[in-house]
Short mmCIF file of C-alpha atoms in Angstrom, two decimals:
data_model
loop_
_atom_site.label_atom_id
_atom_site.label_comp_id
_atom_site.label_asym_id
_atom_site.label_seq_id
_atom_site.Cartn_x
_atom_site.Cartn_y
_atom_site.Cartn_z
CA MET A 1 15.44 6.29 18.40
CA GLY A 2 11.68 6.22 19.03
CA SER A 3 8.63 6.10 16.83
CA LEU A 4 7.74 8.85 14.35
CA GLU A 5 4.18 9.32 13.06
CA TYR A 6 3.22 11.09 9.85
CA ILE A 7 0.29 11.43 7.48
CA GLY A 8 1.08 10.94 3.82
CA LYS A 9 0.39 9.16 0.57
CA ILE A 10 1.70 6.09 -1.26
CA ILE A 11 1.49 5.75 -5.06
CA LYS A 12 2.17 2.34 -6.57
CA GLN A 13 1.55 0.36 -9.73
CA GLU A 14 0.10 -3.11 -9.27
CA ASN A 15 -1.66 -5.88 -11.16
CA ILE A 16 -4.99 -6.31 -9.42
CA ASP A 17 -7.87 -8.82 -9.42
CA THR A 18 -11.50 -8.66 -8.40
CA VAL A 19 -12.73 -10.70 -5.46
CA ASP A 20 -15.55 -12.79 -6.92
CA GLU A 21 -16.53 -14.82 -3.85
CA ASN A 22 -16.57 -14.24 -0.09
CA LYS A 23 -18.09 -10.76 -0.49
CA ILE A 24 -21.48 -9.09 -0.23
CA PRO A 25 -23.30 -10.08 -3.46
CA ASN A 26 -23.19 -7.62 -6.36
CA THR A 27 -20.49 -5.41 -4.79
CA PHE A 28 -17.12 -4.39 -6.24
CA VAL A 29 -14.13 -5.67 -4.25
CA ILE A 30 -10.50 -5.61 -5.42
CA ASN A 31 -7.61 -7.79 -4.26
CA VAL A 32 -4.10 -6.35 -4.40
CA PRO A 33 -1.80 -9.40 -4.32
CA ASP A 34 1.20 -9.66 -2.02
CA PRO A 35 4.38 -9.16 -4.12
CA TYR A 36 6.10 -11.69 -1.85
CA LYS A 37 3.35 -14.31 -1.84
CA ASN A 38 5.74 -17.07 -2.91
CA TYR A 39 8.28 -16.10 -0.25
CA TYR A 40 5.79 -16.16 2.58
CA GLY A 41 4.07 -19.22 1.13
CA ARG A 42 7.08 -21.27 2.16
CA PHE A 43 6.24 -20.63 5.80
CA THR A 44 2.46 -20.99 5.88
CA GLU A 45 -0.18 -23.00 4.08
CA VAL A 46 -2.91 -20.46 4.86
CA GLU A 47 -3.30 -17.71 2.28
CA LYS A 48 -3.94 -14.35 3.91
CA PRO A 49 -5.27 -11.33 2.01
CA ASN A 50 -2.58 -8.69 1.60
CA SER A 51 -4.64 -5.63 0.72
CA ILE A 52 -8.38 -5.48 -0.04
CA ILE A 53 -10.17 -2.49 -1.58
CA PHE A 54 -13.91 -1.96 -1.13
CA VAL A 55 -14.87 0.16 -4.16
CA THR A 56 -17.48 2.78 -3.22
CA LYS A 57 -19.95 4.72 -5.33
CA THR A 58 -18.63 8.05 -4.04
CA PRO A 59 -15.37 9.23 -2.39
CA ASN A 60 -15.09 9.13 1.40
CA SER A 61 -12.87 11.39 3.45
CA PHE A 62 -9.69 10.08 5.05
CA GLU A 63 -10.97 11.29 8.42
CA LYS A 64 -14.25 9.37 8.09
CA ILE A 65 -12.48 6.17 7.06
CA LEU A 66 -10.12 6.40 10.04
CA ARG A 67 -12.95 7.09 12.48
CA VAL A 68 -15.15 4.28 11.18
CA THR A 69 -12.26 1.78 11.07
CA ASN A 70 -11.27 2.61 14.65
CA GLY A 71 -14.87 2.12 15.73
CA ILE A 72 -15.08 -1.28 14.00
CA ASN A 73 -11.82 -2.37 15.62
CA GLU A 74 -13.03 -1.39 19.07
CA LYS A 75 -16.48 -2.93 18.66
CA TYR A 76 -15.39 -6.28 17.19
CA GLY A 77 -11.87 -6.68 18.64
CA LEU A 78 -10.17 -6.42 15.25
CA ASN A 79 -6.92 -4.83 14.07
CA LEU A 80 -7.90 -3.43 10.68
CA ASP A 81 -5.93 -0.71 8.91
CA GLY A 82 -8.31 1.42 6.79
CA ALA A 83 -7.21 4.11 4.35
CA LYS A 84 -8.62 6.34 1.63
CA CYS A 85 -7.85 4.91 -1.78
CA GLU A 86 -8.09 5.87 -5.47
CA VAL A 87 -7.55 3.28 -8.21
CA THR A 88 -6.81 4.37 -11.79
CA ILE A 89 -7.36 1.79 -14.54
CA GLY A 90 -6.69 3.38 -17.92
CA SER A 91 -8.89 6.49 -17.97
CA ARG A 92 -11.15 5.26 -15.15
CA LYS A 93 -10.83 6.39 -11.55
CA LEU A 94 -12.38 4.33 -8.77
CA ASN A 95 -12.82 5.42 -5.16
CA GLY A 96 -12.55 3.02 -2.29
CA VAL A 97 -11.51 2.01 1.18
CA ARG A 98 -8.25 0.06 1.37
CA VAL A 99 -8.33 -2.44 4.24
CA LYS A 100 -5.43 -4.43 5.64
CA GLY A 101 -5.52 -6.83 8.57
CA ILE A 102 -8.13 -9.30 7.25
CA ASN A 103 -6.93 -12.74 8.28
CA ARG A 104 -8.79 -14.98 5.81
CA TYR A 105 -10.59 -14.49 2.51
CA PRO A 106 -13.88 -15.88 3.93
CA GLU A 107 -13.87 -13.00 6.43
CA ILE A 108 -14.09 -10.33 3.73
CA ALA A 109 -17.90 -10.30 3.51
CA GLN A 110 -18.31 -9.82 7.26
CA ILE A 111 -15.74 -6.99 7.38
CA GLN A 112 -17.49 -5.41 4.39
CA GLN A 113 -20.80 -5.63 6.23
CA TYR A 114 -19.35 -3.72 9.18
CA TYR A 115 -18.50 -0.83 6.82
CA LYS A 116 -21.91 -1.07 5.14
CA ASP A 117 -23.56 -0.79 8.56
CA GLU A 118 -21.70 2.51 8.95
CA GLY A 119 -23.25 3.90 5.77
CA TYR A 120 -20.77 2.94 3.07
CA ASP A 121 -22.39 2.48 -0.34
CA PHE A 122 -20.47 -0.03 -2.48
CA ALA A 123 -20.15 0.13 -6.26
CA LYS A 124 -21.76 -2.50 -8.48
CA SER A 125 -19.83 -5.72 -9.03
CA GLU A 126 -17.23 -6.05 -11.79
CA LYS A 127 -14.97 -8.94 -12.69
CA PHE A 128 -11.41 -8.90 -14.08
CA HIS A 129 -8.03 -10.55 -13.52
CA ASN A 130 -4.43 -9.28 -13.57
CA VAL A 131 -5.29 -5.72 -14.64
CA ASP A 132 -2.61 -3.03 -14.44
CA ALA A 133 -3.63 -0.18 -12.10
CA LEU A 134 -2.17 2.88 -10.41
CA ILE A 135 -3.16 3.00 -6.73
CA ARG A 136 -3.03 6.08 -4.50
CA ILE A 137 -3.46 5.54 -0.77
CA ASN A 138 -3.76 8.22 1.92
CA ARG A 139 -2.56 6.76 5.21
CA PHE A 140 -0.68 7.08 8.49
CA PHE A 141 2.96 6.08 8.79
CA ASN A 142 4.52 4.88 12.03
CA ILE A 143 8.25 4.56 11.46
CA GLU A 144 11.60 4.33 13.21
CA LYS A 145 14.88 5.83 11.98
CA LEU A 146 17.64 3.40 11.04
CA ALA A 147 20.11 5.84 9.48
CA GLU A 148 20.06 9.29 7.88
CA GLY A 149 17.04 9.33 5.57
CA ILE A 150 16.32 5.61 6.10
CA PHE A 151 13.45 4.28 8.19
CA LYS A 152 11.61 1.03 8.93
CA SER A 153 7.91 0.55 9.50
CA ASN A 154 6.78 -0.23 13.02
CA ILE A 155 3.48 -1.71 11.83
CA GLU A 156 4.37 -3.67 8.68
CA ASP A 157 6.97 -6.42 8.44
CA ASP A 158 9.75 -6.02 5.88
CA VAL A 159 8.72 -2.47 4.90
CA TYR A 160 11.26 0.37 4.78
CA TYR A 161 11.35 4.00 3.65
CA ILE A 162 14.12 6.07 2.09
CA THR A 163 13.99 9.81 1.50
CA VAL A 164 14.86 11.24 -1.93
CA PRO A 165 15.93 14.78 -2.89
CA ARG A 166 12.96 15.89 -4.99
CA TYR A 167 9.56 15.14 -6.47
CA MET A 168 9.31 12.80 -9.45
CA LYS A 169 6.38 12.53 -11.83
CA TRP A 170 5.21 8.96 -12.25
CA GLU A 171 6.86 8.39 -15.63
CA GLU A 172 10.19 9.76 -14.39
CA PHE A 173 9.95 7.52 -11.34
CA ARG A 174 9.26 4.47 -13.51
CA THR A 175 12.20 5.23 -15.85
CA ILE A 176 14.69 5.87 -13.05
CA THR A 177 13.49 2.85 -11.08
CA PHE A 178 13.97 0.55 -14.07
CA GLU A 179 17.53 1.82 -14.54
CA ILE A 180 18.41 1.46 -10.87
CA LYS A 181 16.93 -2.02 -10.50
CA ASN A 182 19.29 -3.20 -13.21
CA ASN A 183 22.29 -1.76 -11.38
CA VAL A 184 21.99 -2.91 -7.77
CA SER A 185 23.35 -6.01 -6.10
CA ASP A 186 19.87 -7.35 -5.26
CA LYS A 187 16.91 -6.36 -7.46
CA ASN A 188 14.34 -8.56 -5.68
CA TYR A 189 12.36 -5.81 -3.94
CA ASP A 190 9.07 -3.98 -4.42
CA ILE A 191 9.09 -0.19 -4.54
CA ALA A 192 6.48 2.60 -4.46
CA LYS A 193 6.55 6.40 -4.50
CA GLY A 194 5.31 8.43 -1.57
CA VAL A 195 5.10 11.72 0.26
CA VAL A 196 4.59 12.72 3.90
CA TYR A 197 3.14 16.01 5.06
CA LEU A 198 5.34 17.94 7.48
CA ASN A 199 5.11 21.33 9.18
CA GLY A 200 5.90 23.82 6.46
CA GLY A 201 5.93 21.44 3.52
CA VAL A 202 6.25 17.87 2.25
CA LYS A 203 9.00 15.26 2.08
CA GLU A 204 9.43 12.89 -0.85
CA PHE A 205 10.24 9.28 -0.08
CA LEU A 206 10.19 5.77 -1.51
CA ARG A 207 8.67 2.72 0.17
CA ILE A 208 10.67 -0.47 -0.19
CA SER A 209 9.21 -3.86 0.60
CA LYS A 210 11.75 -6.66 0.94
CA PRO A 211 11.92 -9.61 3.32
CA LYS A 212 15.04 -9.40 5.51
CA SER A 213 16.47 -6.35 3.77
CA THR A 214 19.88 -5.16 4.94
CA LEU A 215 20.71 -1.57 5.80
CA GLU A 216 23.52 -1.76 3.23
CA LEU A 217 21.06 -2.53 0.42
CA LEU A 218 18.75 0.32 1.50
CA LYS A 219 21.70 2.74 1.51
CA GLN A 220 22.75 1.51 -1.92
CA ILE A 221 19.29 2.04 -3.40
CA GLN A 222 18.95 5.47 -1.79
CA GLN A 223 22.33 6.64 -3.08
CA LYS A 224 21.48 5.63 -6.62
CA TYR A 225 18.30 7.75 -6.52
CA ILE A 226 20.24 10.64 -5.02
CA ASP A 227 22.79 10.40 -7.85
CA LYS A 228 19.98 10.48 -10.42
CA LEU A 229 17.97 13.30 -8.86
CA GLU A 230 20.52 15.82 -7.62
#
């Protein structure tokens, strides 16, 4: 059916860790673990970073991050995906650049240096492990329609999107998601809340990450949200 491209936002809750090695000294770098690390670990012995956040002293615009990331990719022959990011830990809000496409943890410091060379000012180092955080990411979506209101990502493996009828506040989303996960045939999937910006408004959707998901499961999950929200 062809590719569709949108700009939007993903909101997800994750347990995060700091990167304490393989970074520019005295800088604040966060690792967002892969929810399917054990699944993919069966197929490779090399651990690959899933999502890395370079915490900055001040916010940076989505446009600037895209422009700088594209420039780095062209200059160094990389395939990085950079996005504007906000991390909330309790009452704290951290600003950063979320980077995907780093192949090995030892490469983090060099990638970080490329952004520093472009004027990014990183926050001072902190250290923690398995801390609960709410992460908001502004990003592009390149998707393909599978069925009515159901899409798959063209740039990320095992990532799908389903539209839902209306906006949910975070607590409502958490409550409904908990109820639905206990009433579907397969509850082994990761889910996040999102929105895309369209001409004349916005569209609410959910991002589902699941290796080898079936269309039937996606339809089942979508219908259960529709039943709750309409």
